[in-house]
XYZ file of N, CA and C in Angstrom:
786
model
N 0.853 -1.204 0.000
C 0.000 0.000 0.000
C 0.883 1.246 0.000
N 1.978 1.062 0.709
C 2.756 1.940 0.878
C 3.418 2.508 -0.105
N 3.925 1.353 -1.171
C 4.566 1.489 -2.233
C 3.584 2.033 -3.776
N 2.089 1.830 -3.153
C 1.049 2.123 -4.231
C 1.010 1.196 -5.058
N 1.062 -0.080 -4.449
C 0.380 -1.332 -5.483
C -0.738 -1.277 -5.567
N -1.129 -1.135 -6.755
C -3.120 -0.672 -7.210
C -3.855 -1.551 -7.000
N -3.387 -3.050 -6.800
C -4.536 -3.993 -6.129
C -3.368 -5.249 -5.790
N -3.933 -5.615 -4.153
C -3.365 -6.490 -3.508
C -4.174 -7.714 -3.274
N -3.724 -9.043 -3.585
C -4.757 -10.208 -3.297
C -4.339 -10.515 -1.730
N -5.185 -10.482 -0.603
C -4.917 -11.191 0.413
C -5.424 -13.025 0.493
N -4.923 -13.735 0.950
C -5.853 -15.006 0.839
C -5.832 -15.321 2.346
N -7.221 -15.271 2.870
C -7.593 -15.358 4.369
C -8.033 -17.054 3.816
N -9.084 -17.219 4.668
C -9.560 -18.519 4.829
C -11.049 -18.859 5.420
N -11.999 -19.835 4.706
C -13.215 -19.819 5.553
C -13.228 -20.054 6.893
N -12.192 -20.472 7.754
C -11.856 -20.947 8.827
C -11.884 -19.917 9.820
N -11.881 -18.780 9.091
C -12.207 -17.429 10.227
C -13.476 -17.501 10.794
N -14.198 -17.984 9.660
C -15.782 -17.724 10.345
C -16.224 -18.776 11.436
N -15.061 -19.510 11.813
C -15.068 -20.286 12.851
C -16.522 -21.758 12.526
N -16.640 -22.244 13.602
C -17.919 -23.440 13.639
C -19.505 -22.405 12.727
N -19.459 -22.892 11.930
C -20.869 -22.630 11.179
C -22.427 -23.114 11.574
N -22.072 -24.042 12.308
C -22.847 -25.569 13.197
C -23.536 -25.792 11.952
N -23.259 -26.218 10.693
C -24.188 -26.681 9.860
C -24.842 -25.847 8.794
N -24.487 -24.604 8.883
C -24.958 -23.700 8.020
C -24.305 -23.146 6.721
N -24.744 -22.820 5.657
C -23.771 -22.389 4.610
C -23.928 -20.701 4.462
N -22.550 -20.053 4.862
C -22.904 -18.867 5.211
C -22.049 -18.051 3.898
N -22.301 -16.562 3.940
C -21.428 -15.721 2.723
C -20.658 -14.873 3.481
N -20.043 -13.950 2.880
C -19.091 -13.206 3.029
C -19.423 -12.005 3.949
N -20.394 -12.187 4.163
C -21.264 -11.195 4.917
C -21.238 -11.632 6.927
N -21.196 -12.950 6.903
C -21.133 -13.575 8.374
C -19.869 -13.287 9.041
N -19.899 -12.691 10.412
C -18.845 -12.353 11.139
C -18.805 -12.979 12.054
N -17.578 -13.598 12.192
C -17.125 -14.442 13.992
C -16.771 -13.383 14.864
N -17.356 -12.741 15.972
C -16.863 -12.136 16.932
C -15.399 -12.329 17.003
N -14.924 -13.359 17.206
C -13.326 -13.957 17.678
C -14.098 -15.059 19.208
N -13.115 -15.091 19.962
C -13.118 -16.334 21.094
C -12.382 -17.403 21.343
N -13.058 -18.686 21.644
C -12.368 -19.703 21.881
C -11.956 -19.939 20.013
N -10.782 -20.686 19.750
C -10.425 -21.366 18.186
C -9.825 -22.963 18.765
N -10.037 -24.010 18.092
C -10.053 -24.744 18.032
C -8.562 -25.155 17.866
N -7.818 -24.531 17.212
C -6.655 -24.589 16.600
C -5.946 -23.372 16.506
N -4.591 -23.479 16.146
C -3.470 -22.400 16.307
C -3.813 -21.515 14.739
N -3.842 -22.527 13.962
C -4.262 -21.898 12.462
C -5.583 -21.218 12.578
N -6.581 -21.544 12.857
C -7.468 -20.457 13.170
C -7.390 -19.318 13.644
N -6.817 -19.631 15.036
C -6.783 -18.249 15.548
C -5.960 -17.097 15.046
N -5.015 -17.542 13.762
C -4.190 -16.738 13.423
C -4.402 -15.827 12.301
N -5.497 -16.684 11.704
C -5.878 -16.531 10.356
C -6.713 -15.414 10.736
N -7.603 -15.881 12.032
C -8.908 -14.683 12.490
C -8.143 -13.170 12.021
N -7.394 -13.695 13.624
C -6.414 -11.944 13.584
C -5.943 -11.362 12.342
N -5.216 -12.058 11.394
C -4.931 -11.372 10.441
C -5.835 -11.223 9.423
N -7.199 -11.555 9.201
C -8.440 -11.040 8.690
C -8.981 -10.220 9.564
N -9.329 -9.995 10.760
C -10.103 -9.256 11.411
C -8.965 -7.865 11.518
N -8.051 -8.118 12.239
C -7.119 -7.161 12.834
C -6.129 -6.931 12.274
N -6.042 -6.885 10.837
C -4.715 -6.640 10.419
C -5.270 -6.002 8.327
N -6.178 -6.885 8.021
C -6.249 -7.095 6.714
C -7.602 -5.955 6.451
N -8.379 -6.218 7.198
C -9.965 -5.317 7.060
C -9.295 -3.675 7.638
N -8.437 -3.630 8.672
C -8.791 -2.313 9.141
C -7.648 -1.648 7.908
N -6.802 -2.158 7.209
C -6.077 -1.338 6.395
C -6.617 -1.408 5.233
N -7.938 -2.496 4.678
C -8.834 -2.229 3.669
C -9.743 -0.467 4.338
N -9.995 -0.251 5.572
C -10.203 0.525 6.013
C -9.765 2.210 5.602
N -8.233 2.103 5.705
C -7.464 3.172 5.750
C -7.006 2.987 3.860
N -7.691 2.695 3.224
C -7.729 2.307 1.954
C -6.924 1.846 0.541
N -6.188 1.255 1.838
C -5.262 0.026 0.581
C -6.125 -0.991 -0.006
N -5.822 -1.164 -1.023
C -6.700 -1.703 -2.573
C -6.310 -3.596 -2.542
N -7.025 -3.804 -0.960
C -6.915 -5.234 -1.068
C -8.332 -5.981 -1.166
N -8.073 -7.064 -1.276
C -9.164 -7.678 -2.078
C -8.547 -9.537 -1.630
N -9.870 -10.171 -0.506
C -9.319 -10.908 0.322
C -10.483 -11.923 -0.107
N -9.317 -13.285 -0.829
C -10.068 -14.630 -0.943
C -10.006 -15.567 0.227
N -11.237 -16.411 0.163
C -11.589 -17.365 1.473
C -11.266 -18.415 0.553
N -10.438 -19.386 0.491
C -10.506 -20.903 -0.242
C -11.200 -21.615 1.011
N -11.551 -22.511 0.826
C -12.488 -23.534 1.895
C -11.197 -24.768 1.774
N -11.877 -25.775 1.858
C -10.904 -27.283 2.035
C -10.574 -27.350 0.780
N -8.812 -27.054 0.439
C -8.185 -27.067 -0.448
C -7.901 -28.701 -0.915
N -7.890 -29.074 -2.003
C -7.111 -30.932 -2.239
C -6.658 -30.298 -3.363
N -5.386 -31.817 -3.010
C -4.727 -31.525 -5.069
C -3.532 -32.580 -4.618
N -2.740 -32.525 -5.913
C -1.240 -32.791 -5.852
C -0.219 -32.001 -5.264
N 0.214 -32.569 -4.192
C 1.307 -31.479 -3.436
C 0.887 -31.338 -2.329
N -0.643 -31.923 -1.541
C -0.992 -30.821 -0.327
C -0.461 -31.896 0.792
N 0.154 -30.313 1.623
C 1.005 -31.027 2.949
C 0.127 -30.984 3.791
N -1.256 -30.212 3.856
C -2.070 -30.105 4.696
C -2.825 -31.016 5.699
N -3.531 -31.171 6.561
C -4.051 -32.265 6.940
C -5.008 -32.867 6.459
N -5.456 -32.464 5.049
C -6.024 -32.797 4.126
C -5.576 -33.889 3.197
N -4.300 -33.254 3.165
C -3.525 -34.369 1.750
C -2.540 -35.122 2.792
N -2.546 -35.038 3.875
C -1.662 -35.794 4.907
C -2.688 -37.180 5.048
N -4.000 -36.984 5.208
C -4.994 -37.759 5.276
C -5.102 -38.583 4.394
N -5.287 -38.055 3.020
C -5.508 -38.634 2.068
C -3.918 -39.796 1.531
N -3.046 -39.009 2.004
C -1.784 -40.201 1.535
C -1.438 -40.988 2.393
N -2.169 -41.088 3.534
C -2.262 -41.835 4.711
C -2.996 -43.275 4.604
N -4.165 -42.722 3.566
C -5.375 -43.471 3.377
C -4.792 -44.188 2.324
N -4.054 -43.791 1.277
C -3.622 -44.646 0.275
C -3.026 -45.414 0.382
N -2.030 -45.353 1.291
C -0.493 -46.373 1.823
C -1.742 -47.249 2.288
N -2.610 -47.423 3.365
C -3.340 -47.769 4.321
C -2.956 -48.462 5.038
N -2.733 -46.700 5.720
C -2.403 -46.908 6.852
C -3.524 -45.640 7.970
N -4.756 -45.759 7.340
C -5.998 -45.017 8.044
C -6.998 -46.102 8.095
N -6.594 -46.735 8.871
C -7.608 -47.587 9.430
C -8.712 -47.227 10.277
N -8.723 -45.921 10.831
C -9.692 -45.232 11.426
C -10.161 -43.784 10.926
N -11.215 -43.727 10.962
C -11.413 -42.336 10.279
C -11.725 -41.344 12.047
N -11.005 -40.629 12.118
C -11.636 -39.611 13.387
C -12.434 -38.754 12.663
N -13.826 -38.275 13.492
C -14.455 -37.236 13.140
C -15.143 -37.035 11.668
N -15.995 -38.253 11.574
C -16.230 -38.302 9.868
C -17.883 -37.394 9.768
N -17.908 -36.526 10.987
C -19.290 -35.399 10.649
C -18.650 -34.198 10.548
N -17.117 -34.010 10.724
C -16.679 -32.605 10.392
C -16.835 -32.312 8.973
N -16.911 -31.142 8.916
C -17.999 -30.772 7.294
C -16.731 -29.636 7.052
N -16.385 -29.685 5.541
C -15.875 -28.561 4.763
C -16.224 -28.565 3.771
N -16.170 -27.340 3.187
C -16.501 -27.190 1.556
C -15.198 -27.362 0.601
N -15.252 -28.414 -0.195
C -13.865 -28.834 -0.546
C -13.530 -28.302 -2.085
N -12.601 -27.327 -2.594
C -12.371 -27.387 -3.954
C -10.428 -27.758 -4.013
N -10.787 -28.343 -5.536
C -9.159 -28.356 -6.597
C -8.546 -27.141 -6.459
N -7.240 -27.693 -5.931
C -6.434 -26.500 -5.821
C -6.005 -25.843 -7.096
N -6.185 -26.247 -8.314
C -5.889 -25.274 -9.681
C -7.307 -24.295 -9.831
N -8.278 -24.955 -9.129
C -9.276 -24.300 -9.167
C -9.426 -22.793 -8.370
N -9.069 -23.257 -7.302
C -8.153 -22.221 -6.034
C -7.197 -21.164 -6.516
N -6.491 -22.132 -7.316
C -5.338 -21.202 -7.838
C -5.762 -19.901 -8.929
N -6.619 -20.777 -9.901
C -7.410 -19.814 -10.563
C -8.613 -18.880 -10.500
N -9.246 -18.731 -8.962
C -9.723 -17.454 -8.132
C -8.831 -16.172 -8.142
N -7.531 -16.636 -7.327
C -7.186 -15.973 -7.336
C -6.457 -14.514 -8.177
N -6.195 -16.225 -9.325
C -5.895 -15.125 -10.418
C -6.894 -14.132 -11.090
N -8.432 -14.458 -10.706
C -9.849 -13.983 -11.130
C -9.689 -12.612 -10.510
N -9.362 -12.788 -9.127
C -9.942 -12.325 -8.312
C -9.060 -10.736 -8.343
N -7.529 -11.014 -8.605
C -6.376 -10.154 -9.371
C -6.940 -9.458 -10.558
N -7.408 -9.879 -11.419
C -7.996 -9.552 -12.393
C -9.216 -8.528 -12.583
N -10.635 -9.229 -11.796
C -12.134 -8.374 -11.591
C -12.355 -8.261 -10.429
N -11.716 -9.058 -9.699
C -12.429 -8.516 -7.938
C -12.123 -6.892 -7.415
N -13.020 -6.915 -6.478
C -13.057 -5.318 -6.315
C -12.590 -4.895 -5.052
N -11.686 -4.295 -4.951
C -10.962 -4.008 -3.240
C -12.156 -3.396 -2.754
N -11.220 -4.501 -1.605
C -12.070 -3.749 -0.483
C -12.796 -4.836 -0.359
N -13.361 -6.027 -0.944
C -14.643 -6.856 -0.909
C -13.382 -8.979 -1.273
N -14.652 -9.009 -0.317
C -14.082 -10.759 0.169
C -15.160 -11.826 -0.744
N -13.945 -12.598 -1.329
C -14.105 -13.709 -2.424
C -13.851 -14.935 -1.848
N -15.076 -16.108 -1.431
C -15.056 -17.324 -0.988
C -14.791 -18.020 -2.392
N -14.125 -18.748 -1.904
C -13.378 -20.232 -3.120
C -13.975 -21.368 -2.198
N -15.247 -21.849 -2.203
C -14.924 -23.538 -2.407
C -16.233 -23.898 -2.963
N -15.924 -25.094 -2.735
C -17.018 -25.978 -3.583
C -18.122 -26.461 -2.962
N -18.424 -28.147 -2.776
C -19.403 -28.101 -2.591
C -18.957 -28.708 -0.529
N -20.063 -28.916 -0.349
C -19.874 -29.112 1.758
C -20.186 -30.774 1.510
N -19.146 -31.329 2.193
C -19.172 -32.274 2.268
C -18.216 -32.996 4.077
N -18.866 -33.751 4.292
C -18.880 -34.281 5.415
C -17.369 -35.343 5.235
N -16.206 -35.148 6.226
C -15.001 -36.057 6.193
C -15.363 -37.658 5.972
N -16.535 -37.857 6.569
C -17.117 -39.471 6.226
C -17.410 -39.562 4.290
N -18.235 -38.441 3.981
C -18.893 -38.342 2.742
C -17.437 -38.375 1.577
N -16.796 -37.618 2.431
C -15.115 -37.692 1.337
C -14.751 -38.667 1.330
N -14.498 -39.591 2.614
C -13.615 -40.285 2.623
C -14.370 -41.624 1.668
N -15.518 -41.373 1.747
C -16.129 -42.405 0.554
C -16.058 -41.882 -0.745
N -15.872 -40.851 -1.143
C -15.417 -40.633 -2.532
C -13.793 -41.231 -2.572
N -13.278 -41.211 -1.564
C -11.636 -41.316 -2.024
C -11.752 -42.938 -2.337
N -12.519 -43.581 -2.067
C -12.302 -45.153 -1.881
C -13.007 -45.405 -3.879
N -14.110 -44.201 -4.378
C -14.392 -44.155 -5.745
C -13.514 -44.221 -6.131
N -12.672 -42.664 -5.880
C -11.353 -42.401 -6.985
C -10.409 -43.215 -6.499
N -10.014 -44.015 -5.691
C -9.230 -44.681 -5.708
C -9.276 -46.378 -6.148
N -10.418 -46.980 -5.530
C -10.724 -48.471 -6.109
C -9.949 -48.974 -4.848
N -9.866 -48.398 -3.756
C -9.437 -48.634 -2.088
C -10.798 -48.903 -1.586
N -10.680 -49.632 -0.072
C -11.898 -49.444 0.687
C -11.994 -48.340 1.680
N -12.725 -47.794 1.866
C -12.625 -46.624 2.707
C -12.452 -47.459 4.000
N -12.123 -46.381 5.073
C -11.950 -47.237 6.265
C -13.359 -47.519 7.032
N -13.196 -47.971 7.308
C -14.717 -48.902 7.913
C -14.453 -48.012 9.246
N -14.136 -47.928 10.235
C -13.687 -47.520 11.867
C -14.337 -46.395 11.967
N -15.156 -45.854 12.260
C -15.357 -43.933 12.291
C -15.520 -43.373 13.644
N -14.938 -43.034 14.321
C -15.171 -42.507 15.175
C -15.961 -41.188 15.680
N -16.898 -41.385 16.123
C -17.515 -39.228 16.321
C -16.905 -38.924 17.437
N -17.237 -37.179 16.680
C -16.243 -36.534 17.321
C -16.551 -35.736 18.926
N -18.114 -36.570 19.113
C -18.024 -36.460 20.616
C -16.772 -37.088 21.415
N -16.685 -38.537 21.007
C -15.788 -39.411 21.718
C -14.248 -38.747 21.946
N -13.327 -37.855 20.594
C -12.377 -37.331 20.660
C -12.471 -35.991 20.991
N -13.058 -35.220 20.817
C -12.670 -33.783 21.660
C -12.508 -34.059 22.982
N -13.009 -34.942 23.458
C -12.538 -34.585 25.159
C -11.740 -35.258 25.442
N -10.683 -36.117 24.383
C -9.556 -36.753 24.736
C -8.401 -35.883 23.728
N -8.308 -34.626 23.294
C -7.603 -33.992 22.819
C -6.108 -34.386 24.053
N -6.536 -33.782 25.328
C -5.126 -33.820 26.375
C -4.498 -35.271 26.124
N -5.027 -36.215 25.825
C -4.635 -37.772 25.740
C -3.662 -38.027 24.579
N -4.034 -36.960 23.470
C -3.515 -37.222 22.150
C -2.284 -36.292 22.120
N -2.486 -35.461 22.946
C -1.275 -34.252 23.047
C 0.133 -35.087 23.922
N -0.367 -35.983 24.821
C 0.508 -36.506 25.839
C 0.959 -37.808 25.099
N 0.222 -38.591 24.058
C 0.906 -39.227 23.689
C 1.470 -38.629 22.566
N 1.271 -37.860 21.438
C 2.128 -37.216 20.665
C 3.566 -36.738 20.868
N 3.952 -36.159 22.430
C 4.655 -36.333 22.931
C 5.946 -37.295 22.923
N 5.105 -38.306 23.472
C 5.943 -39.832 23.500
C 6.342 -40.461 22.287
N 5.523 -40.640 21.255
C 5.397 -40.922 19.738
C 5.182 -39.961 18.433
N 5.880 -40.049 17.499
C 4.698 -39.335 16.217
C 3.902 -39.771 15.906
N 2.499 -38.657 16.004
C 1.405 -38.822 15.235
C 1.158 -38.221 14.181
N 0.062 -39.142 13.101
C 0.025 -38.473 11.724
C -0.492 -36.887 12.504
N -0.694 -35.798 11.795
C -1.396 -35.308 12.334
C -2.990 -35.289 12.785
N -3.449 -36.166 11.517
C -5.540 -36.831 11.774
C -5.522 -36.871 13.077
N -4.503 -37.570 14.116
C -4.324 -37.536 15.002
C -3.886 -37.065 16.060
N -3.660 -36.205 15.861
C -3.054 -34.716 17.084
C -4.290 -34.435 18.064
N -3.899 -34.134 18.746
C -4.507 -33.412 19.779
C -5.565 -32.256 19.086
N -4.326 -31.251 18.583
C -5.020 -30.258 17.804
C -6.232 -30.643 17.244
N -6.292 -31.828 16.096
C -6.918 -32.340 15.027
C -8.115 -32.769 16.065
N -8.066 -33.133 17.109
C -9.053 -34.049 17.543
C -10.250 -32.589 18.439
N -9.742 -31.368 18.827
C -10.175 -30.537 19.297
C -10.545 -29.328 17.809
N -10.401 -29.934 16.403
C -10.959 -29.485 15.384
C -12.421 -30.081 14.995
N -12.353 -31.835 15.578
C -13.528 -32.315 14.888
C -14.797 -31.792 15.357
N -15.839 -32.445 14.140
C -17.381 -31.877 14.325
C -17.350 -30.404 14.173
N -16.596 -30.088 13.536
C -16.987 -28.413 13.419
C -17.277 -28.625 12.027
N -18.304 -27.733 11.405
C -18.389 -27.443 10.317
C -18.205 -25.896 9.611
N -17.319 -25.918 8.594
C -16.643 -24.860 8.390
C -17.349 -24.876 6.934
N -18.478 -24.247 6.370
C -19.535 -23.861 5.638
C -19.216 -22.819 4.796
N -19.163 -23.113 3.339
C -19.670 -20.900 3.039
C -19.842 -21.360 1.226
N -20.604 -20.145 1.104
C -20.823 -20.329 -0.181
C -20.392 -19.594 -1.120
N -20.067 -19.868 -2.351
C -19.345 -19.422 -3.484
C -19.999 -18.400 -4.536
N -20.893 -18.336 -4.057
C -21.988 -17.768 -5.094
C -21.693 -16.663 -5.813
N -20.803 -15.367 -4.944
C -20.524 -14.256 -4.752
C -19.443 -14.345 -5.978
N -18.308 -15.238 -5.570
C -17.013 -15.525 -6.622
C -17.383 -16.164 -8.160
N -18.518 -17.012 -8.193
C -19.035 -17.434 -9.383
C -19.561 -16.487 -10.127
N -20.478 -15.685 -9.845
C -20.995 -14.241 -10.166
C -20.077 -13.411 -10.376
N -19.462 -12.731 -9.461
C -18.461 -11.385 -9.657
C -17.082 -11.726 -10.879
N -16.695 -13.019 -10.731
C -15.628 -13.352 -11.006
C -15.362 -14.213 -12.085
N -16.610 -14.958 -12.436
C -16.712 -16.169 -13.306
C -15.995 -17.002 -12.898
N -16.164 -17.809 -11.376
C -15.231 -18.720 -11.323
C -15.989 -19.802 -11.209
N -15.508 -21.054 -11.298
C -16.074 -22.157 -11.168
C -15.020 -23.107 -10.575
N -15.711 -24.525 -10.359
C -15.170 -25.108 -10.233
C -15.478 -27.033 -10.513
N -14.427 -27.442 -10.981
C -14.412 -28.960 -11.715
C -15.438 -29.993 -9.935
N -15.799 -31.016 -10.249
C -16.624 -32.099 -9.531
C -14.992 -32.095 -8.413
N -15.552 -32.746 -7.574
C -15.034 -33.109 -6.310
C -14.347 -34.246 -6.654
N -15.310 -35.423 -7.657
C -14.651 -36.697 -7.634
C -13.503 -36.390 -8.981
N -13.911 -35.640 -9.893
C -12.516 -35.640 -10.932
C -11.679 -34.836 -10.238
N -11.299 -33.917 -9.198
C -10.240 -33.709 -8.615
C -9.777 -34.898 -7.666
N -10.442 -35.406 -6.946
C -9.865 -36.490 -6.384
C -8.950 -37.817 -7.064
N -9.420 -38.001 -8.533
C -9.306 -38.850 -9.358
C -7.669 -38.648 -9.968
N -7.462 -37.161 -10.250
C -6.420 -36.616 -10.312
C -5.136 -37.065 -9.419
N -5.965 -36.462 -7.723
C -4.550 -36.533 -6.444
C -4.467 -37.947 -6.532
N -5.240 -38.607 -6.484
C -4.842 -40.302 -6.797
C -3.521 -40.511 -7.625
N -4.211 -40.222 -8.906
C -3.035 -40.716 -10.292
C -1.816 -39.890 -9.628
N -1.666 -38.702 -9.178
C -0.490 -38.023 -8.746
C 0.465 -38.792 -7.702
N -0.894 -39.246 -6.251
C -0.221 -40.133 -5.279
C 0.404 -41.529 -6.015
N -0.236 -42.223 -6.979
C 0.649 -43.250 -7.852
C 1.463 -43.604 -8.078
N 1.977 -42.081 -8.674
C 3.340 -42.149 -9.367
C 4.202 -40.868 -8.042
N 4.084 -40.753 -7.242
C 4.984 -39.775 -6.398
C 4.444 -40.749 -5.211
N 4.254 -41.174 -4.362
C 4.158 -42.224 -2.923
C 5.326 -43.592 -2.988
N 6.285 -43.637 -2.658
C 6.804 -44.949 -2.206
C 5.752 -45.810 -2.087
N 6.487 -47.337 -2.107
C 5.913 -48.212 -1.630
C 5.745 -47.790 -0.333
N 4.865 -48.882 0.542
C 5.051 -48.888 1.687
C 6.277 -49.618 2.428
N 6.870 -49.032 3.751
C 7.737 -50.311 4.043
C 7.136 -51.083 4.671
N 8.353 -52.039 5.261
C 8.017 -53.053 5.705
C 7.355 -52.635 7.549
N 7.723 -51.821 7.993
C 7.555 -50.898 8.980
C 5.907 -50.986 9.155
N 5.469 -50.593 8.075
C 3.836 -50.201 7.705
C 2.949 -51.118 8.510
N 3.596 -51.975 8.459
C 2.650 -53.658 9.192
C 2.262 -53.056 10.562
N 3.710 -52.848 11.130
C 3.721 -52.267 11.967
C 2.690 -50.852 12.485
N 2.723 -50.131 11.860
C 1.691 -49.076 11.892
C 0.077 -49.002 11.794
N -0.092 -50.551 10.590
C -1.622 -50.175 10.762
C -2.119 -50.975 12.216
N -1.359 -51.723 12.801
C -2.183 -51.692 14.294
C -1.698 -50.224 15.254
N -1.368 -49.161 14.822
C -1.211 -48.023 15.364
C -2.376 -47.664 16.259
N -3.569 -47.478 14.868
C -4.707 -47.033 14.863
C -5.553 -47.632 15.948
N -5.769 -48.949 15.845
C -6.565 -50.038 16.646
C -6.156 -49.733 18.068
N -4.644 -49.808 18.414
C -3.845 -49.276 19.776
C -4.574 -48.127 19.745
N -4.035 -47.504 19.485
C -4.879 -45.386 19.720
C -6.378 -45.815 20.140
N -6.968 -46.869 19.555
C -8.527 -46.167 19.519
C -8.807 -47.182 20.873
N -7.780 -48.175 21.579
C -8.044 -49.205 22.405
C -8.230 -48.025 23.725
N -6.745 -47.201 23.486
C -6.178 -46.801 24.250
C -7.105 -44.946 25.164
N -7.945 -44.769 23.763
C -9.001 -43.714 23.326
C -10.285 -44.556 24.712
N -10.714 -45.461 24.177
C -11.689 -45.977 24.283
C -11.727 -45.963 26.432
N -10.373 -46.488 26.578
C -10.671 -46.783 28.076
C -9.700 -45.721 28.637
N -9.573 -44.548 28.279
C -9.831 -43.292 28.614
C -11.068 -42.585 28.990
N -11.752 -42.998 27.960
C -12.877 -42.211 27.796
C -13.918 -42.884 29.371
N -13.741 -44.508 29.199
C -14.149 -45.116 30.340
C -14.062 -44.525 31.772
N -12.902 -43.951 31.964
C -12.146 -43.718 32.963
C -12.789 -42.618 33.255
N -12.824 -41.754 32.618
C -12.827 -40.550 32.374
C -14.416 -40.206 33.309
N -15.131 -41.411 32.354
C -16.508 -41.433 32.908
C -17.520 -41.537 33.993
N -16.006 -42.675 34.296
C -16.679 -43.558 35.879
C -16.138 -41.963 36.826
N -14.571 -41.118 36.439
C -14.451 -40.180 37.317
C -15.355 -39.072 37.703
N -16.130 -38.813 36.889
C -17.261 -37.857 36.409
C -18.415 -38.280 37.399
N -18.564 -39.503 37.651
C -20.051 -40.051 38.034
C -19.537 -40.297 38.795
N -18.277 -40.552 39.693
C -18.167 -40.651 41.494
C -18.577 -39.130 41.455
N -17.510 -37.993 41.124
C -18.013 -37.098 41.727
C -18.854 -36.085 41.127
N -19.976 -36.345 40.419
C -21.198 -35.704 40.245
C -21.121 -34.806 39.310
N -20.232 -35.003 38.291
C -19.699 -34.226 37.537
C -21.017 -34.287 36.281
């Protein structure tokens, strides 16, 4: 702004607008701020709320896209951490398969932005994703595009949010994928909602099916994934351990609650 760049793309994230509980919201819905679920949230808030809007304010010529649940070739995210997890198979459990995002192709993503560089109008916020789909509902498309079985195991995400401290203390001791972090487990059941309508309209953007992008990160994971090692054997009773180990926690946890009147 300083230098008088005539239009700046910021890329925030739907993740500001925090838990949606189920709703598909626009560019118009504001999260107060508060509790965040995660470190990436809360960071993203601040620098959309407190950093990016008040100098759209003082009238630098920015112009701020929301991508929703990014996939593709390349993603380190806990998205594509998931998904190459699932391919090796070595996701024998799905945590949290009612957490909901709106998922688009990251060339699709990629090409908002360049839209958005192009016709978007400072000062005004451009959601990128696609359609809302439930981590259970994906993870059964990945088993389409892949010709894998999805994992049968699902856990809800009542059972893991309140064993987040469990997953933090053993993360600690061991690596976990991240699906499994602490963090990850004090993310599930949120649904992170919004609609595109605004960016399709203003911008002409669109975006390709869910399952031909998935079909894609497949053929990509193919030819870029190692085999598995021999190690792997080893790992897929990871899951079964974690969820043994989940399970009579949660027990514990319970009977402590109901001595003292909790």
């Amino acid at each position: 702004h300083e230098l008088g760049v005539r239009r700046i793309v910021y890329t925030s994230t739907v993740a500001v607008f925090g838990d949606t509980h189920g709703r598909l919201v626009d560019e118009h819905y504001h999260n107060p701020g508060g509790e965040f679920p995660t470190e990436y949230d809360r960071t993203k808030w601040i620098a959309h709320y407190k950093v990016a809007l008040p100098l759209i304010e003082r009238g630098a010529p920015i112009i701020i896209v929301m991508p929703g649940g990014v996939f593709g070739p390349g993603d380190n995210s806990l998205i594509g951490d998931s998904m190459r997890l699932y391919y090796r198979g070595l996701l024998p459990i799905l945590p949290g398969p009612d957490t909901q995002w709106t998922y688009a192709y990251v060339d699709d993503v990629a090409e908002g932005h360049i839209l958005a560089a192009e016709r978007g109008r400072p000062g005004e916020c451009y959601i990128l994703a696609g359609p809302a789909l439930s981590l259970g509902e994906i993870a059964d498309l990945w088993a389409q595009g892949s010709g894998r079985p999805a994992p049968r195991l699902r856990i809800p995400s009542r059972f893991l949010r309140p064993a987040a401290p469990l997953m933090d203390a053993i993360g600690m001791l061991i690596p976990l994928p991240g699906l499994l972090s602490g963090e990850a487990a004090r993310d599930v059941g949120f649904s992170y909602l919004a609609s595109s309508d605004k960016a399709r309209r203003e911008l002409g953007w669109s975006t390709r099916p869910v399952e031909e992008g998935l079909r894609d990160t497949f053929a990509w994971l193919a030819e870029s994934e190692p085999e598995a090692p021999a190690a792997a054997t080893v790992l897929r009773y990871l899951g079964p351990l974690l969820l043994a180990v989940l399970l009579l926690w949660i027990v514990l946890n319970g009977a402590k609650r109901k001595r003292w009147g909790a």
